[in-house]
């Protein structure tokens, strides 16, 4: 009877890692703190404590990181923030920077 032998086959796999983008919230004098916390919880999926810490960082330092995503997701988040802010009468702005 034939015996079976087992070999290890090496495979080359192309892994596509998307470029990542940082989404920052910017401070202003008119958007309420509660609204910014709401944005961080609903659009950036932050728990309330972290959302509050990020909001206060933006308030004190002018800019704060809301999240890091592939380009299309980052752009969608920015659009959602600006749309929600406009609907609610706030000038809240957010920007994207390449994460490298
Ligand atoms: N500076 C705002 C205030 O005093 C609060 C605020 C925080 C606004 C973060 C925007 O991204 C922001 N009401």
CSV table of N, CA, C and O and ligand atoms in Angstrom, one decimal:
chain,number,residue,atom,x,y,z
A,1,UNK,N,0.8,-1.2,0.0
A,1,UNK,CA,0.0,0.0,0.0
A,1,UNK,C,0.9,1.3,0.0
A,1,UNK,O,1.9,1.3,0.6
A,2,UNK,N,0.4,2.3,-0.7
A,2,UNK,CA,1.2,3.6,-0.8
A,2,UNK,C,1.1,4.3,0.5
A,2,UNK,O,0.0,4.3,1.2
A,3,UNK,N,2.2,4.9,0.9
A,3,UNK,CA,2.2,5.7,2.1
A,3,UNK,C,1.9,7.2,1.7
A,3,UNK,O,2.4,7.6,0.7
A,4,UNK,N,1.3,7.9,2.6
A,4,UNK,CA,1.1,9.3,2.3
A,4,UNK,C,2.1,10.2,3.0
A,4,UNK,O,2.5,9.9,4.1
A,5,UNK,N,2.6,11.1,2.3
A,5,UNK,CA,3.5,12.1,2.9
A,5,UNK,C,2.9,13.5,2.9
A,5,UNK,O,2.1,13.8,1.9
A,6,UNK,N,3.2,14.3,3.9
A,6,UNK,CA,2.6,15.6,3.9
A,6,UNK,C,3.7,16.7,3.7
A,6,UNK,O,4.7,16.6,4.4
A,7,UNK,N,3.4,17.6,2.9
A,7,UNK,CA,4.4,18.7,2.6
A,7,UNK,C,3.8,20.0,3.0
A,7,UNK,O,2.6,20.2,3.0
A,8,UNK,N,4.7,21.0,3.4
A,8,UNK,CA,4.2,22.3,3.7
A,8,UNK,C,4.3,23.2,2.4
A,8,UNK,O,5.4,23.3,1.9
A,9,UNK,N,3.2,23.7,2.0
A,9,UNK,CA,3.3,24.5,0.7
A,9,UNK,C,3.3,26.0,1.1
A,9,UNK,O,2.5,26.5,1.9
A,10,UNK,N,4.3,26.7,0.5
A,10,UNK,CA,4.4,28.1,0.8
A,10,UNK,C,3.6,28.9,-0.2
A,10,UNK,O,3.8,28.7,-1.4
A,11,UNK,N,2.8,29.8,0.2
A,11,UNK,CA,2.0,30.6,-0.7
A,11,UNK,C,2.3,32.1,-0.6
A,11,UNK,O,2.6,32.5,0.5
A,12,UNK,N,2.3,32.7,-1.7
A,12,UNK,CA,2.5,34.2,-1.7
A,12,UNK,C,1.1,34.8,-1.8
A,12,UNK,O,0.3,34.6,-2.7
A,13,UNK,N,0.8,35.6,-0.8
A,13,UNK,CA,-0.5,36.3,-0.8
A,13,UNK,C,-0.3,37.8,-0.8
A,13,UNK,O,0.5,38.3,0.0
A,14,UNK,N,-1.1,38.4,-1.6
A,14,UNK,CA,-1.0,39.9,-1.7
A,14,UNK,C,-2.0,40.5,-0.7
A,14,UNK,O,-3.2,40.3,-0.8
A,15,UNK,N,-1.5,41.1,0.3
A,15,UNK,CA,-2.4,41.7,1.3
A,15,UNK,C,-2.5,43.2,1.0
A,15,UNK,O,-1.5,43.9,0.9
A,16,UNK,N,-3.7,43.6,0.8
A,16,UNK,CA,-3.9,45.1,0.5
A,16,UNK,C,-4.3,45.8,1.8
A,16,UNK,O,-5.3,45.6,2.4
A,17,UNK,N,-3.3,46.6,2.3
A,17,UNK,CA,-3.6,47.4,3.5
A,17,UNK,C,-3.9,48.9,3.0
A,17,UNK,O,-3.1,49.6,2.4
A,18,UNK,N,-5.2,49.3,3.3
A,18,UNK,CA,-5.6,50.6,2.8
A,18,UNK,C,-4.8,51.7,3.6
A,18,UNK,O,-4.4,51.5,4.8
A,19,UNK,N,-4.5,52.8,2.9
A,19,UNK,CA,-3.9,54.0,3.6
A,19,UNK,C,-5.0,54.5,4.6
A,19,UNK,O,-6.1,54.6,4.4
A,20,UNK,N,-4.4,55.0,5.8
A,20,UNK,CA,-5.3,55.4,6.8
A,20,UNK,C,-5.3,57.0,7.0
A,20,UNK,O,-4.3,57.6,6.7
A,21,UNK,N,-6.4,57.5,7.4
A,21,UNK,CA,-6.6,58.9,7.5
A,21,UNK,C,-7.1,59.3,8.9
A,21,UNK,O,-8.0,58.6,9.4
A,22,UNK,N,-6.5,60.3,9.5
A,22,UNK,CA,-7.0,60.8,10.8
A,22,UNK,C,-8.1,61.8,10.6
A,22,UNK,O,-7.9,62.8,9.9
A,23,UNK,N,-9.1,61.7,11.4
A,23,UNK,CA,-10.2,62.6,11.4
A,23,UNK,C,-10.1,63.4,12.7
A,23,UNK,O,-10.2,62.9,13.8
A,24,UNK,N,-9.9,64.8,12.5
A,24,UNK,CA,-9.8,65.7,13.7
A,24,UNK,C,-11.0,66.6,13.8
A,24,UNK,O,-11.5,67.1,12.8
A,25,UNK,N,-11.5,66.8,15.0
A,25,UNK,CA,-12.5,67.8,15.3
A,25,UNK,C,-11.8,69.1,15.6
A,25,UNK,O,-10.7,69.1,16.2
A,26,UNK,N,-12.4,70.3,15.1
A,26,UNK,CA,-11.8,71.6,15.4
A,26,UNK,C,-12.7,72.3,16.4
A,26,UNK,O,-13.9,72.2,16.4
A,27,UNK,N,-12.0,73.1,17.2
A,27,UNK,CA,-12.8,73.9,18.2
A,27,UNK,C,-13.4,75.2,17.5
A,27,UNK,O,-13.0,75.6,16.5
A,28,UNK,N,-14.5,75.6,18.1
A,28,UNK,CA,-15.1,76.9,17.8
A,28,UNK,C,-15.8,77.4,19.0
A,28,UNK,O,-15.9,76.7,20.0
A,29,UNK,N,-16.3,78.7,18.9
A,29,UNK,CA,-16.9,79.3,20.1
A,29,UNK,C,-18.4,79.0,20.2
A,29,UNK,O,-19.0,79.5,21.2
A,30,UNK,N,-19.1,78.4,19.3
A,30,UNK,CA,-20.5,78.3,19.2
A,30,UNK,C,-21.1,76.9,19.4
A,30,UNK,O,-22.2,76.8,19.9
A,31,UNK,N,-20.4,75.9,18.9
A,31,UNK,CA,-21.0,74.6,19.1
A,31,UNK,C,-21.0,74.2,20.5
A,31,UNK,O,-20.0,74.4,21.3
A,32,UNK,N,-22.1,73.6,21.0
A,32,UNK,CA,-22.2,73.3,22.4
A,32,UNK,C,-21.4,72.0,22.7
A,32,UNK,O,-21.2,71.1,21.9
A,33,UNK,N,-20.9,72.0,24.0
A,33,UNK,CA,-20.1,70.8,24.4
A,33,UNK,C,-20.9,69.5,24.3
A,33,UNK,O,-20.4,68.5,23.9
A,34,UNK,N,-22.2,69.6,24.7
A,34,UNK,CA,-23.1,68.4,24.6
A,34,UNK,C,-23.2,67.9,23.2
A,34,UNK,O,-23.2,66.7,22.9
A,35,UNK,N,-23.3,68.8,22.2
A,35,UNK,CA,-23.4,68.4,20.8
A,35,UNK,C,-22.2,67.7,20.3
A,35,UNK,O,-22.2,66.7,19.6
A,36,UNK,N,-21.0,68.2,20.7
A,36,UNK,CA,-19.7,67.6,20.3
A,36,UNK,C,-19.6,66.2,20.9
A,36,UNK,O,-19.2,65.2,20.2
A,37,UNK,N,-20.0,66.0,22.2
A,37,UNK,CA,-20.0,64.7,22.8
A,37,UNK,C,-21.0,63.8,22.1
A,37,UNK,O,-20.6,62.6,21.8
A,38,UNK,N,-22.1,64.3,21.7
A,38,UNK,CA,-23.1,63.5,21.0
A,38,UNK,C,-22.5,63.0,19.6
A,38,UNK,O,-22.7,61.8,19.2
A,39,UNK,N,-21.8,63.9,18.9
A,39,UNK,CA,-21.2,63.6,17.6
A,39,UNK,C,-20.2,62.5,17.8
A,39,UNK,O,-20.1,61.5,17.1
A,40,UNK,N,-19.4,62.6,18.9
A,40,UNK,CA,-18.3,61.6,19.1
A,40,UNK,C,-18.9,60.2,19.5
A,40,UNK,O,-18.3,59.2,19.1
A,41,UNK,N,-20.0,60.2,20.2
A,41,UNK,CA,-20.6,59.0,20.6
A,41,UNK,C,-21.4,58.3,19.4
A,41,UNK,O,-21.3,57.1,19.2
A,42,UNK,N,-22.0,59.1,18.6
A,42,UNK,CA,-22.9,58.5,17.5
A,42,UNK,C,-22.1,58.3,16.2
A,42,UNK,O,-22.3,57.3,15.6
A,43,UNK,N,-21.3,59.2,15.8
A,43,UNK,CA,-20.6,59.1,14.5
A,43,UNK,C,-19.2,58.3,14.7
A,43,UNK,O,-18.8,57.6,13.9
A,44,UNK,N,-18.6,58.5,15.9
A,44,UNK,CA,-17.3,57.9,16.1
A,44,UNK,C,-17.3,56.8,17.1
A,44,UNK,O,-16.2,56.3,17.5
A,45,UNK,N,-18.5,56.4,17.5
A,45,UNK,CA,-18.7,55.2,18.4
A,45,UNK,C,-17.8,55.3,19.7
A,45,UNK,O,-17.3,54.2,20.2
A,46,UNK,N,-17.7,56.5,20.2
A,46,UNK,CA,-16.9,56.6,21.5
A,46,UNK,C,-17.9,56.4,22.7
A,46,UNK,O,-19.0,57.0,22.7
A,47,UNK,N,-17.4,55.7,23.8
A,47,UNK,CA,-18.2,55.8,25.0
A,47,UNK,C,-18.2,57.2,25.6
A,47,UNK,O,-17.3,58.0,25.3
A,48,UNK,N,-19.2,57.5,26.4
A,48,UNK,CA,-19.4,58.8,26.9
A,48,UNK,C,-18.2,59.4,27.6
A,48,UNK,O,-17.8,60.6,27.4
A,49,UNK,N,-17.5,58.7,28.4
A,49,UNK,CA,-16.3,59.2,29.1
A,49,UNK,C,-15.2,59.6,28.1
A,49,UNK,O,-14.6,60.7,28.3
A,50,UNK,N,-14.9,58.8,27.1
A,50,UNK,CA,-13.9,59.1,26.1
A,50,UNK,C,-14.3,60.3,25.3
A,50,UNK,O,-13.5,61.2,25.0
A,51,UNK,N,-15.6,60.3,24.9
A,51,UNK,CA,-16.1,61.4,24.1
A,51,UNK,C,-16.0,62.7,24.8
A,51,UNK,O,-15.6,63.7,24.2
A,52,UNK,N,-16.3,62.7,26.1
A,52,UNK,CA,-16.1,63.9,26.9
A,52,UNK,C,-14.7,64.4,27.0
A,52,UNK,O,-14.4,65.6,26.9
A,53,UNK,N,-13.8,63.4,27.2
A,53,UNK,CA,-12.3,63.7,27.2
A,53,UNK,C,-11.8,64.3,25.9
A,53,UNK,O,-11.1,65.3,25.9
A,54,UNK,N,-12.3,63.7,24.8
A,54,UNK,CA,-11.8,64.3,23.5
A,54,UNK,C,-12.4,65.7,23.3
A,54,UNK,O,-11.7,66.6,22.8
A,55,UNK,N,-13.7,65.8,23.6
A,55,UNK,CA,-14.3,67.2,23.4
A,55,UNK,C,-13.6,68.2,24.3
A,55,UNK,O,-13.3,69.3,23.7
A,56,UNK,N,-13.2,67.9,25.5
A,56,UNK,CA,-12.5,68.9,26.4
A,56,UNK,C,-11.1,69.2,25.8
A,56,UNK,O,-10.6,70.3,25.9
A,57,UNK,N,-10.5,68.1,25.2
A,57,UNK,CA,-9.1,68.3,24.6
A,57,UNK,C,-9.3,69.3,23.5
A,57,UNK,O,-8.4,70.2,23.3
A,58,UNK,N,-10.3,69.1,22.6
A,58,UNK,CA,-10.5,70.0,21.5
A,58,UNK,C,-10.7,71.5,22.0
A,58,UNK,O,-10.2,72.4,21.5
A,59,UNK,N,-11.6,71.6,23.0
A,59,UNK,CA,-12.0,72.8,23.6
A,59,UNK,C,-10.7,73.6,24.1
A,59,UNK,O,-10.6,74.8,23.9
A,60,UNK,N,-9.8,72.8,24.7
A,60,UNK,CA,-8.6,73.5,25.3
A,60,UNK,C,-7.4,73.7,24.4
A,60,UNK,O,-6.7,74.6,24.5
A,61,UNK,N,-7.3,72.7,23.4
A,61,UNK,CA,-6.1,72.8,22.5
A,61,UNK,C,-6.4,73.1,21.1
A,61,UNK,O,-5.5,73.2,20.2
A,62,UNK,N,-7.7,73.2,20.7
A,62,UNK,CA,-8.1,73.6,19.4
A,62,UNK,C,-8.4,72.5,18.4
A,62,UNK,O,-9.0,72.8,17.3
A,63,UNK,N,-7.9,71.3,18.7
A,63,UNK,CA,-8.0,70.2,17.7
A,63,UNK,C,-7.9,68.9,18.4
A,63,UNK,O,-7.1,68.8,19.4
A,64,UNK,N,-8.6,67.9,18.0
A,64,UNK,CA,-8.5,66.6,18.7
A,64,UNK,C,-8.9,65.5,17.8
A,64,UNK,O,-9.8,65.6,16.9
A,65,UNK,N,-8.3,64.3,18.0
A,65,UNK,CA,-8.5,63.2,17.2
A,65,UNK,C,-9.8,62.4,17.5
A,65,UNK,O,-10.0,62.0,18.6
A,66,UNK,N,-10.6,62.3,16.5
A,66,UNK,CA,-11.9,61.6,16.7
A,66,UNK,C,-11.8,60.1,16.3
A,66,UNK,O,-12.5,59.3,16.8
A,67,UNK,N,-10.9,59.8,15.3
A,67,UNK,CA,-10.7,58.4,14.8
A,67,UNK,C,-9.8,58.3,13.6
A,67,UNK,O,-9.5,59.4,13.0
A,68,UNK,N,-9.4,57.1,13.3
A,68,UNK,CA,-8.5,56.8,12.2
A,68,UNK,C,-9.2,55.8,11.3
A,68,UNK,O,-9.5,54.7,11.8
A,69,UNK,N,-9.3,56.1,10.0
A,69,UNK,CA,-10.1,55.2,9.1
A,69,UNK,C,-9.5,55.2,7.7
A,69,UNK,O,-8.8,56.1,7.3
A,70,UNK,N,-9.8,54.2,6.9
A,70,UNK,CA,-9.5,54.3,5.5
A,70,UNK,C,-10.2,55.5,4.9
A,70,UNK,O,-11.2,56.0,5.4
A,71,UNK,N,-9.7,56.0,3.7
A,71,UNK,CA,-10.1,57.3,3.2
A,71,UNK,C,-11.6,57.4,3.0
A,71,UNK,O,-12.2,58.4,3.4
A,72,UNK,N,-12.3,56.5,2.4
A,72,UNK,CA,-13.7,56.6,2.1
A,72,UNK,C,-14.5,56.7,3.4
A,72,UNK,O,-15.5,57.5,3.5
A,73,UNK,N,-14.1,55.9,4.4
A,73,UNK,CA,-14.9,56.0,5.7
A,73,UNK,C,-14.6,57.3,6.3
A,73,UNK,O,-15.6,58.0,6.9
A,74,UNK,N,-13.4,57.8,6.3
A,74,UNK,CA,-13.0,59.1,6.9
A,74,UNK,C,-13.8,60.2,6.3
A,74,UNK,O,-14.4,61.1,7.0
A,75,UNK,N,-13.9,60.2,4.9
A,75,UNK,CA,-14.6,61.2,4.2
A,75,UNK,C,-16.1,61.2,4.5
A,75,UNK,O,-16.8,62.2,4.7
A,76,UNK,N,-16.6,60.0,4.7
A,76,UNK,CA,-18.1,59.8,5.0
A,76,UNK,C,-18.3,60.4,6.4
A,76,UNK,O,-19.3,61.1,6.7
A,77,UNK,N,-17.4,60.1,7.4
A,77,UNK,CA,-17.6,60.7,8.8
A,77,UNK,C,-17.6,62.2,8.7
A,77,UNK,O,-18.4,62.8,9.4
A,78,UNK,N,-16.6,62.8,8.0
A,78,UNK,CA,-16.6,64.3,7.9
A,78,UNK,C,-17.9,64.8,7.4
A,78,UNK,O,-18.4,65.8,7.9
A,79,UNK,N,-18.4,64.2,6.3
A,79,UNK,CA,-19.6,64.6,5.7
A,79,UNK,C,-20.8,64.5,6.7
A,79,UNK,O,-21.6,65.4,6.8
A,80,UNK,N,-20.8,63.4,7.5
A,80,UNK,CA,-21.9,63.2,8.5
A,80,UNK,C,-21.8,64.3,9.5
A,80,UNK,O,-22.8,64.9,10.0
A,81,UNK,N,-20.6,64.6,10.0
A,81,UNK,CA,-20.4,65.6,11.0
A,81,UNK,C,-20.9,67.0,10.5
A,81,UNK,O,-21.7,67.7,11.2
A,82,UNK,N,-20.5,67.4,9.3
A,82,UNK,CA,-20.8,68.7,8.8
A,82,UNK,C,-22.3,68.8,8.5
A,82,UNK,O,-23.0,69.8,8.8
A,83,UNK,N,-22.9,67.7,8.0
A,83,UNK,CA,-24.4,67.7,7.8
A,83,UNK,C,-25.2,67.8,9.1
A,83,UNK,O,-26.0,68.7,9.2
A,84,UNK,N,-24.8,67.0,10.1
A,84,UNK,CA,-25.5,67.1,11.4
A,84,UNK,C,-25.3,68.4,12.0
A,84,UNK,O,-26.3,69.0,12.6
A,85,UNK,N,-24.1,69.0,11.9
A,85,UNK,CA,-23.8,70.3,12.6
A,85,UNK,C,-24.7,71.4,11.9
A,85,UNK,O,-25.3,72.1,12.6
A,86,UNK,N,-24.7,71.4,10.6
A,86,UNK,CA,-25.5,72.4,9.8
A,86,UNK,C,-27.0,72.3,10.2
A,86,UNK,O,-27.6,73.3,10.5
A,87,UNK,N,-27.5,71.1,10.2
A,87,UNK,CA,-28.9,70.9,10.5
A,87,UNK,C,-29.2,71.5,11.9
A,87,UNK,O,-30.3,72.0,12.1
A,88,UNK,N,-28.3,71.4,12.8
A,88,UNK,CA,-28.5,71.8,14.1
A,88,UNK,C,-28.0,73.3,14.4
A,88,UNK,O,-28.0,73.8,15.5
A,89,UNK,N,-27.6,73.9,13.3
A,89,UNK,CA,-27.2,75.3,13.4
A,89,UNK,C,-25.8,75.6,14.0
A,89,UNK,O,-25.6,76.7,14.6
A,90,UNK,N,-24.9,74.6,14.0
A,90,UNK,CA,-23.6,74.7,14.6
A,90,UNK,C,-22.5,74.8,13.5
A,90,UNK,O,-22.6,74.1,12.5
A,91,UNK,N,-21.5,75.6,13.8
A,91,UNK,CA,-20.4,75.7,12.8
A,91,UNK,C,-19.3,74.6,12.9
A,91,UNK,O,-18.2,74.8,12.3
A,92,UNK,N,-19.5,73.6,13.7
A,92,UNK,CA,-18.5,72.6,14.0
A,92,UNK,C,-17.8,72.1,12.7
A,92,UNK,O,-18.5,71.8,11.7
A,93,UNK,N,-16.5,72.0,12.7
A,93,UNK,CA,-15.7,71.6,11.6
A,93,UNK,C,-14.9,70.4,11.9
A,93,UNK,O,-14.4,70.3,13.0
A,94,UNK,N,-14.7,69.5,10.9
A,94,UNK,CA,-13.7,68.5,11.1
A,94,UNK,C,-12.9,68.3,9.8
A,94,UNK,O,-13.3,68.6,8.8
A,95,UNK,N,-11.6,67.9,10.0
A,95,UNK,CA,-10.7,67.8,8.9
A,95,UNK,C,-10.0,66.4,8.9
A,95,UNK,O,-10.0,65.7,9.9
A,96,UNK,N,-9.5,66.1,7.7
A,96,UNK,CA,-8.8,64.8,7.5
A,96,UNK,C,-7.3,65.0,7.3
A,96,UNK,O,-6.9,66.0,6.5
A,97,UNK,N,-6.4,64.2,7.9
A,97,UNK,CA,-5.0,64.2,7.6
A,97,UNK,C,-4.5,62.8,7.4
A,97,UNK,O,-4.9,61.9,8.1
A,98,UNK,N,-3.6,62.6,6.4
A,98,UNK,CA,-3.0,61.3,6.1
A,98,UNK,C,-2.3,60.8,7.4
A,98,UNK,O,-1.6,61.6,8.1
A,99,UNK,N,-2.5,59.5,7.7
A,99,UNK,CA,-1.8,59.0,8.9
A,99,UNK,C,-0.6,58.3,8.4
A,99,UNK,O,-0.6,57.2,7.9
A,100,UNK,N,0.6,59.0,8.5
A,100,UNK,CA,1.8,58.2,8.1
A,100,UNK,C,3.0,58.3,9.0
A,100,UNK,O,2.8,58.2,10.2
B,1,LIG,N1,-15.6,75.6,22.5
B,1,LIG,C1,-17.0,75.1,22.6
B,1,LIG,C2,-17.7,75.8,23.7
B,1,LIG,O1,-17.1,76.4,24.6
B,1,LIG,C3,-17.1,73.6,22.8
B,1,LIG,C4,-16.5,72.8,21.6
B,1,LIG,C5,-15.7,71.7,21.8
B,1,LIG,C6,-16.7,73.2,20.3
B,1,LIG,C7,-15.1,71.0,20.8
B,1,LIG,C8,-16.2,72.5,19.2
B,1,LIG,O2,-14.9,70.6,18.4
B,1,LIG,C9,-15.4,71.4,19.5
B,1,LIG,N2,-19.0,75.7,23.7
